[in-house]
Coordinates of C-alpha atoms in Angstrom, one line a residue:
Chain A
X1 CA 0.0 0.0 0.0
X2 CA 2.7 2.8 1.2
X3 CA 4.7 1.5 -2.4
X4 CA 1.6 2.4 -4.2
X5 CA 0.9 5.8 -3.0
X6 CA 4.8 6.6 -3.7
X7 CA 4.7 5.5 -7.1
X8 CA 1.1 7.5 -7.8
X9 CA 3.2 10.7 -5.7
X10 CA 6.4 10.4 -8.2
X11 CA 3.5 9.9 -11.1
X12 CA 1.9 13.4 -10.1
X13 CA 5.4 14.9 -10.0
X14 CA 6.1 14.2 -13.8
X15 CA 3.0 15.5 -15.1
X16 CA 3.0 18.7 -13.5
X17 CA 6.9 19.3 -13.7
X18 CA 6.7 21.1 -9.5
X19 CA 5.0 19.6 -6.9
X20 CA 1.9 21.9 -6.1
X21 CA 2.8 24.5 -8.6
X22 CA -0.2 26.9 -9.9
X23 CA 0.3 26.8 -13.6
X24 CA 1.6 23.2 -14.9
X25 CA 2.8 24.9 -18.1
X26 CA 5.2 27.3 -16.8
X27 CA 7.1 27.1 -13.5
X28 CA 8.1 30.0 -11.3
X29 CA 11.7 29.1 -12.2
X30 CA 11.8 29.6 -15.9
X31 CA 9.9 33.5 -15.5
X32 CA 11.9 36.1 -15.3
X33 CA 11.2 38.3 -12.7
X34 CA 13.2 41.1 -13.4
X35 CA 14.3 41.1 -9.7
X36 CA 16.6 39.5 -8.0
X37 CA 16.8 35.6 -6.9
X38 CA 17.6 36.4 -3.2
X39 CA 14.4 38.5 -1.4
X40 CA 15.8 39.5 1.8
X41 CA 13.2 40.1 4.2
X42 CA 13.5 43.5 4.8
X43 CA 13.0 46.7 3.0
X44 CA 14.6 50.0 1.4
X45 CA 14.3 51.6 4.9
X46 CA 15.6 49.7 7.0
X47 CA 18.6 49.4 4.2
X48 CA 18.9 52.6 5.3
X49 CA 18.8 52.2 8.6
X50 CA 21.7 49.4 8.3
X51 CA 23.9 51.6 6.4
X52 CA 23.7 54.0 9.6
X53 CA 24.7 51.3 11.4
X54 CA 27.5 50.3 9.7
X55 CA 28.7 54.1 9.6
X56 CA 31.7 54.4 11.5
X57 CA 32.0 58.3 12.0
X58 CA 29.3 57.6 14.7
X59 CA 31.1 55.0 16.1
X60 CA 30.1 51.1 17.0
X61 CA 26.6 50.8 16.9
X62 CA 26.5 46.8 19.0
X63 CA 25.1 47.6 22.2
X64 CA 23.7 50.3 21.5
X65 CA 19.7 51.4 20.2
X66 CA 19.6 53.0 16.9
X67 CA 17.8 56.0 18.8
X68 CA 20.2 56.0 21.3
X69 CA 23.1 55.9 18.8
X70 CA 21.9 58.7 16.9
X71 CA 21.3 60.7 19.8
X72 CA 24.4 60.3 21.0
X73 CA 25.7 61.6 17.6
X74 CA 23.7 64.3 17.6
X75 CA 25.1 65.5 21.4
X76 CA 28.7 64.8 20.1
X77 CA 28.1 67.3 17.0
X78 CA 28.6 64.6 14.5
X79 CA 24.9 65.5 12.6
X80 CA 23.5 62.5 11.6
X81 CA 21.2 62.6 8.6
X82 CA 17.9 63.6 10.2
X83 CA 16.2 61.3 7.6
X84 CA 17.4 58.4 9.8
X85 CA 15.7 59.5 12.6
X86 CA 12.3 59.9 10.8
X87 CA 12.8 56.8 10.1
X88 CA 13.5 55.5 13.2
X89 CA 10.1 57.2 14.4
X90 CA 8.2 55.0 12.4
X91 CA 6.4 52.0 14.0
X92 CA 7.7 49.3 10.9
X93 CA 11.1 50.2 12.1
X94 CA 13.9 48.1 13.9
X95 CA 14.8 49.6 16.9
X96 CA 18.2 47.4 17.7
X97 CA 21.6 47.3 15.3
X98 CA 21.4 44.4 12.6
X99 CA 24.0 42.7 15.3
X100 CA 21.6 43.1 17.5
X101 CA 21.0 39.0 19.1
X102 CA 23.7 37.5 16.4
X103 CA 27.0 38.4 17.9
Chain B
X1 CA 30.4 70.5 65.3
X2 CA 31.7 68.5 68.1
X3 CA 33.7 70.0 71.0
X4 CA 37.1 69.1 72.0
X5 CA 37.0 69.4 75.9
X6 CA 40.9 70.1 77.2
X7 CA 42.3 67.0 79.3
X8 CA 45.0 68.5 81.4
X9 CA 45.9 71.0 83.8
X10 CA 42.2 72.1 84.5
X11 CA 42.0 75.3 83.0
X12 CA 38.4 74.5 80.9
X13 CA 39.5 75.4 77.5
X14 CA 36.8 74.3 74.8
X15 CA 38.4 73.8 70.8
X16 CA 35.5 74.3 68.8
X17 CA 36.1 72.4 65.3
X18 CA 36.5 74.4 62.2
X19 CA 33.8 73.8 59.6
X20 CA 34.2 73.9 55.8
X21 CA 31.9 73.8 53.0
X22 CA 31.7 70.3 51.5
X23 CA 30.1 69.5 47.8
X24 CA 30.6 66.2 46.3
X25 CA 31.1 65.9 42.9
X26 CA 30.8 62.3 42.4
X27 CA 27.7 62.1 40.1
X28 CA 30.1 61.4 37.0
X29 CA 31.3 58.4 38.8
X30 CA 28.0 56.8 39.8
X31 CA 26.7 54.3 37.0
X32 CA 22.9 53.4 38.8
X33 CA 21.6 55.3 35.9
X34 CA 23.3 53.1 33.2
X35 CA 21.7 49.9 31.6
X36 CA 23.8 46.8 30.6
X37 CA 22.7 46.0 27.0
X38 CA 25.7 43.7 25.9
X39 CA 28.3 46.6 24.5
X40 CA 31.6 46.0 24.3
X41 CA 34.4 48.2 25.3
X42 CA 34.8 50.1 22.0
X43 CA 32.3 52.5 22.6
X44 CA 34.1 54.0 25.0
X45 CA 37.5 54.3 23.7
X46 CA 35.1 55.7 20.9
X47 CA 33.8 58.6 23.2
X48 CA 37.4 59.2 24.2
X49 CA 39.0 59.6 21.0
X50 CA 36.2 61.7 19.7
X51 CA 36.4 63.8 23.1
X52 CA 40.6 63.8 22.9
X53 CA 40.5 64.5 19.0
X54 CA 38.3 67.6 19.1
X55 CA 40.2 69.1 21.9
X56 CA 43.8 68.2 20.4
X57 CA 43.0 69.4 16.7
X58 CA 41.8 72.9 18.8
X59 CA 45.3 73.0 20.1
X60 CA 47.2 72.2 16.9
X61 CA 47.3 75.3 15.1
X62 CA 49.1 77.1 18.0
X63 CA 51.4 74.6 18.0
X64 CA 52.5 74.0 14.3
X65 CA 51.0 76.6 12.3
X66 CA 50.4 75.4 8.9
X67 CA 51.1 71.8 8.8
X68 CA 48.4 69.8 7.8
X69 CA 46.4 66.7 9.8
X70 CA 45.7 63.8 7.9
X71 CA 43.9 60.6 8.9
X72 CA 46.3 57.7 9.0
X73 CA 44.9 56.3 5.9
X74 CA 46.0 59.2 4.1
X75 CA 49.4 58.9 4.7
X76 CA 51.6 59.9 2.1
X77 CA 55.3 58.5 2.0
X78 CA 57.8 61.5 2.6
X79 CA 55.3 64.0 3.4
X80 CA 55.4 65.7 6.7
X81 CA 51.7 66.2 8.6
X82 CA 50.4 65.6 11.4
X83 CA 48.0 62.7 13.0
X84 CA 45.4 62.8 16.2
X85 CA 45.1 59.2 17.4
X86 CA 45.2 56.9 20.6
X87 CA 48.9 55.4 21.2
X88 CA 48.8 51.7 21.7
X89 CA 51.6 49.8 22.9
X90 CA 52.0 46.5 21.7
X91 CA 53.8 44.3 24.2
X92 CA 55.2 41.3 24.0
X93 CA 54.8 40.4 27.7
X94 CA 51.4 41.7 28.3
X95 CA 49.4 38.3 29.0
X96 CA 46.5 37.6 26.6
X97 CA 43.8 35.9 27.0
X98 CA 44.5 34.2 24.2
X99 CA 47.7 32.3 25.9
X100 CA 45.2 30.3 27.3
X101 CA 44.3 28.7 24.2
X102 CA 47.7 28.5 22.4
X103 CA 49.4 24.8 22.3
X104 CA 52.2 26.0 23.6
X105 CA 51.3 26.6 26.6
X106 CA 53.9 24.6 28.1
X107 CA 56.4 27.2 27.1
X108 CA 55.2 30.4 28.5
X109 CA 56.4 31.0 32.3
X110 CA 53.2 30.7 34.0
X111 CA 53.9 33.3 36.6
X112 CA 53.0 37.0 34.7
X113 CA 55.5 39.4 35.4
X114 CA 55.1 42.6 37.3
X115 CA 56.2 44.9 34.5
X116 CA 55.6 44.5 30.6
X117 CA 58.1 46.0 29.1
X118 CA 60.5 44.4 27.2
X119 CA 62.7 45.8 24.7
X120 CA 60.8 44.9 21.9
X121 CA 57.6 46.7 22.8
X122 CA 56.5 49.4 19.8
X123 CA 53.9 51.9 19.5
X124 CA 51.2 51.8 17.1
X125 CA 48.7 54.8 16.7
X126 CA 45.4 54.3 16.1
X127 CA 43.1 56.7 14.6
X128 CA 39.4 57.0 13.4
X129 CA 40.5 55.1 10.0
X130 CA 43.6 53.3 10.7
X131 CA 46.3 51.8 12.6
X132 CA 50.1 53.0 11.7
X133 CA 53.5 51.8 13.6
X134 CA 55.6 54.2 15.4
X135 CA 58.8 54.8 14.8
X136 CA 61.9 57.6 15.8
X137 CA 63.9 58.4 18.9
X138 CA 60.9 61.1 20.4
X139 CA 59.4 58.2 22.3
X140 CA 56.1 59.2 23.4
X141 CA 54.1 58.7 26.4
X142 CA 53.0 55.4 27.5
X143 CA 49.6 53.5 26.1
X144 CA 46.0 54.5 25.5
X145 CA 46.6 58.0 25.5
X146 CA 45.1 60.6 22.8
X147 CA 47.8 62.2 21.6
X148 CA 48.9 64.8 18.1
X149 CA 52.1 63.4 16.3
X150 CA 53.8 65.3 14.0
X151 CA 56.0 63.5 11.8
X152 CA 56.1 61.7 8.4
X153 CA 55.7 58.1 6.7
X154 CA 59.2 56.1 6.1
X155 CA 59.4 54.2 2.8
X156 CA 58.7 51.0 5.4
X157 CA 55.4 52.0 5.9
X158 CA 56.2 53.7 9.5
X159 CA 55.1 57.0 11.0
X160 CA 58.5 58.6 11.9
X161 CA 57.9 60.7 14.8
X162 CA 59.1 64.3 15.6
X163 CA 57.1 65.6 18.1
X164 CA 54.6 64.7 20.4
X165 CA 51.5 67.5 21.7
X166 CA 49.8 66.0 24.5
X167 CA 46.6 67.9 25.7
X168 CA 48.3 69.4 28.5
X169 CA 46.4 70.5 31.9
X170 CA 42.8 71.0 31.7
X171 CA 41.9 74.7 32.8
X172 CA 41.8 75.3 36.7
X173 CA 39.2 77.7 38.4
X174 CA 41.4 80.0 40.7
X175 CA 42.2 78.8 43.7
X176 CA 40.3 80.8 45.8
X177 CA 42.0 83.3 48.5
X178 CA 40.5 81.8 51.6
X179 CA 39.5 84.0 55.1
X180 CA 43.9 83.9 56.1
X181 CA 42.6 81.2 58.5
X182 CA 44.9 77.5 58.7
X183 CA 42.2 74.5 58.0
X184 CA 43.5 71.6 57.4
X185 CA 42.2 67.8 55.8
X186 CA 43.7 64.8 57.1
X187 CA 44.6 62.0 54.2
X188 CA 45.2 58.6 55.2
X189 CA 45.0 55.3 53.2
X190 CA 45.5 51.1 53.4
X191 CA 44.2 50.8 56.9
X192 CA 43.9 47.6 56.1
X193 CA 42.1 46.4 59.6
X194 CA 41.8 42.6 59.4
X195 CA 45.2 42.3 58.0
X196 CA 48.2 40.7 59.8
X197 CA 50.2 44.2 59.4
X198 CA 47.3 46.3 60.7
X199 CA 47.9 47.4 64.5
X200 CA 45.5 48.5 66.1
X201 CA 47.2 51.0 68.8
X202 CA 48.3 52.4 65.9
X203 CA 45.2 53.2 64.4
X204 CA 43.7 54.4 67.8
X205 CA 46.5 57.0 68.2
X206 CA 45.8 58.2 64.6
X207 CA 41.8 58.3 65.9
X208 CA 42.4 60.1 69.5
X209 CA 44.8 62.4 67.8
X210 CA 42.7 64.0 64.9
X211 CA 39.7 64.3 67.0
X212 CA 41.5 65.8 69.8
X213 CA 42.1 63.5 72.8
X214 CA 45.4 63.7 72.8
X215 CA 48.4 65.6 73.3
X216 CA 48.6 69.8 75.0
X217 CA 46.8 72.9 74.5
X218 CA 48.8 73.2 71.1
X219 CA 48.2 69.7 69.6
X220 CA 44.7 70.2 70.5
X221 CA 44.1 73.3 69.0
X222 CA 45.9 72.1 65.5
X223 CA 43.3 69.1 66.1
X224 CA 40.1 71.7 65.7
X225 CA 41.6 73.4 63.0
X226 CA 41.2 69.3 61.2
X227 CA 37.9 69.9 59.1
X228 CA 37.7 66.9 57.3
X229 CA 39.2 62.9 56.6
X230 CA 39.6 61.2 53.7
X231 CA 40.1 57.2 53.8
X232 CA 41.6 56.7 50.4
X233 CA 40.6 52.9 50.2
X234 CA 41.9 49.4 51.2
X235 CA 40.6 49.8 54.7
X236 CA 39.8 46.3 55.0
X237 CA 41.1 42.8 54.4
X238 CA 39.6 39.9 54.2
X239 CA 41.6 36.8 53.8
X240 CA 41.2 35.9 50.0
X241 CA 41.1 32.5 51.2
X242 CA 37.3 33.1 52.3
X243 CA 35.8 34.8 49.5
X244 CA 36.1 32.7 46.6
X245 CA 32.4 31.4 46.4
X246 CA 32.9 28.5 48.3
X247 CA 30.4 28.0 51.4
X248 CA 31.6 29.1 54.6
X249 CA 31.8 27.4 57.8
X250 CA 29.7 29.3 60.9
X251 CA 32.7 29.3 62.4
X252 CA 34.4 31.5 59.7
X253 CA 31.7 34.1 59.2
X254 CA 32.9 36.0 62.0
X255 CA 36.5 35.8 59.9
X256 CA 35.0 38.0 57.5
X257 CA 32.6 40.5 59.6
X258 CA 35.5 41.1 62.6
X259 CA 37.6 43.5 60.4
X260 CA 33.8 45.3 59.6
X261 CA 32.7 45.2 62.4
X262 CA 36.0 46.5 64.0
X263 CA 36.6 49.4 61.6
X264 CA 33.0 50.4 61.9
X265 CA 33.7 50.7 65.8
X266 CA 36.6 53.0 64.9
X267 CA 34.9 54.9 61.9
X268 CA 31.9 55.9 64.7
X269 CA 34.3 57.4 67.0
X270 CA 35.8 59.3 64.1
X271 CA 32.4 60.9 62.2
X272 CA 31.7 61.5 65.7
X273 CA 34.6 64.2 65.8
X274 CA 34.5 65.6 62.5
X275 CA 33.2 64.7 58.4
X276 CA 35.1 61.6 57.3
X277 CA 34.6 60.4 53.8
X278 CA 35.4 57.1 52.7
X279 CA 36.6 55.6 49.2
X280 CA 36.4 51.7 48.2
X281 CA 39.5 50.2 47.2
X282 CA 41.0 47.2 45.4
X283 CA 40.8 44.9 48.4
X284 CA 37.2 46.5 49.7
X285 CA 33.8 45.1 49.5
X286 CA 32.9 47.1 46.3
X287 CA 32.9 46.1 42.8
X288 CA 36.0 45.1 41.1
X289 CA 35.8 47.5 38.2
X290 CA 36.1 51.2 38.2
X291 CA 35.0 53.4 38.5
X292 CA 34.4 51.7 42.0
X293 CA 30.5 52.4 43.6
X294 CA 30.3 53.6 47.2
X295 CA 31.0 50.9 50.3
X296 CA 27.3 50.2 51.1
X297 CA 25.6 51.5 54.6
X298 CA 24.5 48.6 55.2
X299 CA 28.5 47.4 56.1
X300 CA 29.0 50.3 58.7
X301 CA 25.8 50.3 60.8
X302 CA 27.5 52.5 63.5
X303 CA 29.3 55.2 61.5
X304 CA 26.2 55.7 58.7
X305 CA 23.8 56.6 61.7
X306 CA 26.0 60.0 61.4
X307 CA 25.4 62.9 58.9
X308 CA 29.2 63.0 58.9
X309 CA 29.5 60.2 57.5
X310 CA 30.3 59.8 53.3
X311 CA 30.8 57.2 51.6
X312 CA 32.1 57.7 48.0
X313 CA 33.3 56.4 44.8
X314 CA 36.5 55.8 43.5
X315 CA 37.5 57.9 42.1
X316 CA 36.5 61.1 44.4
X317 CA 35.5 64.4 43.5
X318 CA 35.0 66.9 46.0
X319 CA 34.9 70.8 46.5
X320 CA 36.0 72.4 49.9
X321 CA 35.1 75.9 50.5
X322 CA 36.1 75.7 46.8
X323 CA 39.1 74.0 46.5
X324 CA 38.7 71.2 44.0
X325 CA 40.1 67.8 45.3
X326 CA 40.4 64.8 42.8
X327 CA 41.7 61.5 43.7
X328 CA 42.2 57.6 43.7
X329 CA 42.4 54.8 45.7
X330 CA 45.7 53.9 44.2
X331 CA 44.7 51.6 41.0
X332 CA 45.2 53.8 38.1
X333 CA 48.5 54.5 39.3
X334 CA 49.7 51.2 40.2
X335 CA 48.7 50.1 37.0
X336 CA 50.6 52.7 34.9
X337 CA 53.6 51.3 36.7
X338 CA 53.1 48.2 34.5
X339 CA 53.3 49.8 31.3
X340 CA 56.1 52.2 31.5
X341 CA 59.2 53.6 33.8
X342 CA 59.1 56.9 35.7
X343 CA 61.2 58.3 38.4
X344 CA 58.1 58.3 40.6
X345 CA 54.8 58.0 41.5
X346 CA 54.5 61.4 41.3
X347 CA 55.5 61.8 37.8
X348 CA 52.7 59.2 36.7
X349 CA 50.4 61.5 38.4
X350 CA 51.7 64.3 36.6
X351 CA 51.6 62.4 33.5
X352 CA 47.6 61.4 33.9
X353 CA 46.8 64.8 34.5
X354 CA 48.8 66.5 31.2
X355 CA 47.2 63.6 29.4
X356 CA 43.7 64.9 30.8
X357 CA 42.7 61.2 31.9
X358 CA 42.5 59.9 35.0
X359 CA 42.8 56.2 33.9
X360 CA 44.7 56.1 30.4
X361 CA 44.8 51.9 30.7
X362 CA 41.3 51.5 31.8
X363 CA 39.5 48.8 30.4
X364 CA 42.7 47.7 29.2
X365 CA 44.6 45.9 31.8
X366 CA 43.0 48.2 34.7
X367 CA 40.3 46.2 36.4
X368 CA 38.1 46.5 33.6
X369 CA 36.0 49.5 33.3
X370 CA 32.4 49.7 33.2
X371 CA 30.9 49.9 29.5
X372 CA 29.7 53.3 29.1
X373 CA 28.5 54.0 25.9
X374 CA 28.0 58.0 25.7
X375 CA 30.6 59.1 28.3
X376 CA 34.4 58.8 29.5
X377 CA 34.2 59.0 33.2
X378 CA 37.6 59.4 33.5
X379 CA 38.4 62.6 30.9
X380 CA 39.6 65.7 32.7
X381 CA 37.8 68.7 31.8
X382 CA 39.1 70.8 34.8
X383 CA 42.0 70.7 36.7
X384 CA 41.9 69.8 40.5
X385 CA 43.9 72.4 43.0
X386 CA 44.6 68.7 45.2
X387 CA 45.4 65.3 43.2
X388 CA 45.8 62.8 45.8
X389 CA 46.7 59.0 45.3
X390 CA 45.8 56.5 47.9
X391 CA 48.0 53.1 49.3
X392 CA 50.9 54.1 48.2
X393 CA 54.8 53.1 49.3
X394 CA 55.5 56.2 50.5
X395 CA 54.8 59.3 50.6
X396 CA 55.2 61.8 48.6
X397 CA 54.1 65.4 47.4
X398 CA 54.9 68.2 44.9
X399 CA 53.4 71.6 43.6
X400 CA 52.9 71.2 40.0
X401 CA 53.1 74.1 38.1
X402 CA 50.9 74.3 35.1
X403 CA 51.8 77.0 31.8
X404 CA 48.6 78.2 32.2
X405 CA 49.3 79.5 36.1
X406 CA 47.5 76.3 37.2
X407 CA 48.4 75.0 40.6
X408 CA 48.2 71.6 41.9
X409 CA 49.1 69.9 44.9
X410 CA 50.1 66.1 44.6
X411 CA 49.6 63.6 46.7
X412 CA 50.9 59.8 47.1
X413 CA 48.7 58.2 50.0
X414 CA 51.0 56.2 52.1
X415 CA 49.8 52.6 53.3
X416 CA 48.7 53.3 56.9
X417 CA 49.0 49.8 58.3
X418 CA 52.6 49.7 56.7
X419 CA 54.1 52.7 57.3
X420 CA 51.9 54.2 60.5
X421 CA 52.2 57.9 58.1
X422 CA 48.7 60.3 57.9
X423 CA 49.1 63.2 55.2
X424 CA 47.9 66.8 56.5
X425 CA 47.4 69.2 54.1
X426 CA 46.8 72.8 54.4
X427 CA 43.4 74.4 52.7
X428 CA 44.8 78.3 53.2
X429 CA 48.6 77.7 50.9
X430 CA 47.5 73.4 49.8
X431 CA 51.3 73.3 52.1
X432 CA 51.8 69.7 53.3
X433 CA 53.3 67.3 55.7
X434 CA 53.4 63.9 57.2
X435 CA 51.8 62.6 60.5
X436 CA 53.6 59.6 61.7
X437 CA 52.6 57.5 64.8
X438 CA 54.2 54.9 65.9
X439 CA 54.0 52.0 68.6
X440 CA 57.5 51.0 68.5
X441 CA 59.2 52.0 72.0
X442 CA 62.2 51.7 70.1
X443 CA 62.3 54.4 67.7

């Protein structure tokens, strides 16, 4: 019985060249998107926001909130682009560096 | 304040106590404000080198007009500029953490020497971009300090070195021209009750004497002229042997409250007389790292039932009747020691003050620091009119001379329990000498 219902899975598998896929003719694979492959999971902001991590004229940024970090910059007289800190006030936003939990 | 009745001859002479005007300054060395959120130490050498760079690039005009200041990673090969970094000292001797991992172990004496240097050691300086080695007979300064070079690159890649602009002493409010009247504060450091050198006759001598029970008419009235004491750390010790997390017998507890209990008993009598403050050490019960919180309440139940009492961090910022006093429990000085040669203890003070930190080689090798991550406890901004150093060889004093009329008085703290000397210092010319009591019938 369990040989059966492997040989009938296989089976469905060669008909529809993609196991569940929506169109049988043409797989996700063989479209060009136009994009690329890799979709990180984040957006053009917080690119942003990671780029003002990794800024060093501000110094490190593990250990420290974004907010935080940027305040601090702002008290030194470094003058951080304000656009980071609209950013920051928005509720989509990641408070903690991109270190933050990984190192 | 408290009175000192006259024991003697009968004539009723009452010494009232002179008062002075105490502010403490320690909120820069508190951290109960400060959250732990897993930074590491480069944050602050970050704060410091931002703080160090601004003030050094202020003062680099005056001092070679025209030259240029590059950033170490635009060095170019021949050409003469300058460069505003932190010096780093790369020693072979300095043990690593690593060691403990490397295979040969074996090889490496296990004991760590005292002193690091070796002839080997070079300097590197390290700036906001860049790292670049040292090299040329101006040698400067020891490690971790901010410091202007002015020099050029060698075809090897060196920075060849011909002068060296430290920051120099921080600005110093006037010392102010007090009422004409002799007040003096009484230092003393390394009590170290609980130990096998402490005596106590010794310490009760220094006790009756400052608050007036011994001695004549004279010694007396020099006694209410005493309008503060400062106990610059290491006032207890507790055999190491009990406090390394193991449990404790009953019968030991009393191993490790007797020396509290016992200095508690002598603190009372003193905050009794007159306003004592009192500054952790290495070998207190504070926290290891600096800057070092205040001994808690809690530990002297009989002296903290007194307004008089103060219990303070380490390092110790104070103001009396305006006379700004800065000072140590001995640490940052002993561990300069490790890194470089001077003549003496004195000169490293000097040295940490022209370099406008109070503890270049903190987190380095100095007890760890705590991890601030907007501020640099340690930087100068003004200079103190008294720099005094606690536990000590010997003691020792000078009257540094600043270029900018500053004056400051300099202090090395002798270790009481070894060497039975007090320091007295003079609030109406910061003049200074030595108390020294002694049990021995023999001297």
């Amino acid at each position: 019985m369990a040989s059966k219902d492997i040989k009938g899975f296989y089976r469905q598998t060669k008909k529809k060249g993609g196991g569940g896929a929506p169109d049988p003719a043409q797989t996700p694979a063989l479209i060009a998107h136009g994009s690329l492959d890799l979709v990180d999971d984040y957006g053009e902001e917080e690119e942003r926001l990671r780029q003002f991590d990794m800024d060093m004229r501000y110094g490190p940024c593990i250990g420290l909130g974004r907010l935080q970090r940027w305040e601090r910059a702002t008290a030194m007289g470094l003058n951080p682009p304000p656009d980071v800190a609209r950013i920051l006030q928005r509720p989509s936003a990641a408070l903690e560096c991109l270190w933050d939990g990984r190192v | 304040m408290a009175e000192d009745a006259e024991m003697g001859d009968g004539a009723a002479m009452l010494f009232h106590r002179k008062q002075s005007i105490y502010r403490s300054l320690d909120e820069r060395y508190e951290i109960h404000g400060e959250r732990y959120r897993g930074q590491q130490y480069s944050q602050i050498y970050f704060v410091r080198l931002h703080h160090m760079r601004n003030l050094l690039r202020s003062l680099v005009p005056k001092w070679k007009p025209n030259m240029p200041v590059n950033t170490v990673l635009g060095l170019e090969e021949g050409k003469e500029c300058i460069l505003v970094g932190t010096l780093y000292k790369h020693m072979k001797l300095k043990p690593s953490i690593l060691d403990e991992y490397s295979k040969e172990r074996s090889a490496l004496p296990l004991a760590k020497p005292h002193n690091f240097i070796h002839h080997d050691d070079h300097l590197i300086l390290e700036d906001e971009s860049g790292r670049v080695k040292l090299s040329g007979s101006v040698l400067a300064p020891a490690a971790f300090v901010t410091v202007a070079l002015h020099g050029k690159e060698t075809s090897d890649g060196d920075f060849c070195v011909q002068d060296v602009l430290e920051a120099g002493l921080p600005p110093q409010i006037e010392l102010p021209i007090g009422p004409g009247e002799d007040k003096y504060v009484v230092f003393v450091s390394g009590l170290s009750v609980g130990s096998s050198e402490f005596n106590p006759l010794q310490f009760q001598l220094l006790v009756d004497h400052i608050t007036g029970h011994l001695g004549d008419e004279n010694e007396q009235s020099i006694a209410s002229e005493i309008v503060r004491l400062l106990i610059a750390g290491n006032s207890v010790q507790i055999s190491q042997g009990l406090v390394n997390g193991q449990n404790i017998a009953p019968k030991d507890h009393s191993r490790i409250t007797e020396p509290l209990k016992e200095l508690d008993i002598m603190l009372t009598q003193l905050v009794a007389a007159m306003p004592v403050d009192i500054l952790p050490g290495s070998n207190d019960p504070a926290n290891f790292s600096l800057p070092q919180q205040p001994l808690h309440r809690c530990l002297f139940s009989g002296a903290s039932a007194y307004n008089t009492f103060v219990s303070s961090t380490n390092p110790h910022q104070f103001e009396l009747d305006n006379v700004q006093f800065l000072g140590t429990s001995g640490q940052n000085i002993d561990d300069l020691n490790k890194y470089s040669d001077a003549k003496d203890k004195l000169e490293f003070m000097e040295r940490t003050l022209r370099w406008r930190h109070l503890a270049p080689t903190a987190p380095n090798t100095l007890g760890r620091c705590y991890p601030y991550t907007d501020k640099d406890p340690f930087l100068l901004e003004s200079c103190p009119h008294v720099y005094f150093v606690g536990n000590q060889d010997k003691y020792e004093t000078r009257l540094l001379e600043g270029p900018e009329k500053q004056l400051v008085r300099l202090i090395c703290i002798p270790r009481f329990s070894e060497t039975g000397v007090a320091v007295m210092l003079n609030l109406r010319n910061l003049e200074c000498h030595a108390l020294t009591f002694s049990t021995n019938l023999e001297c």
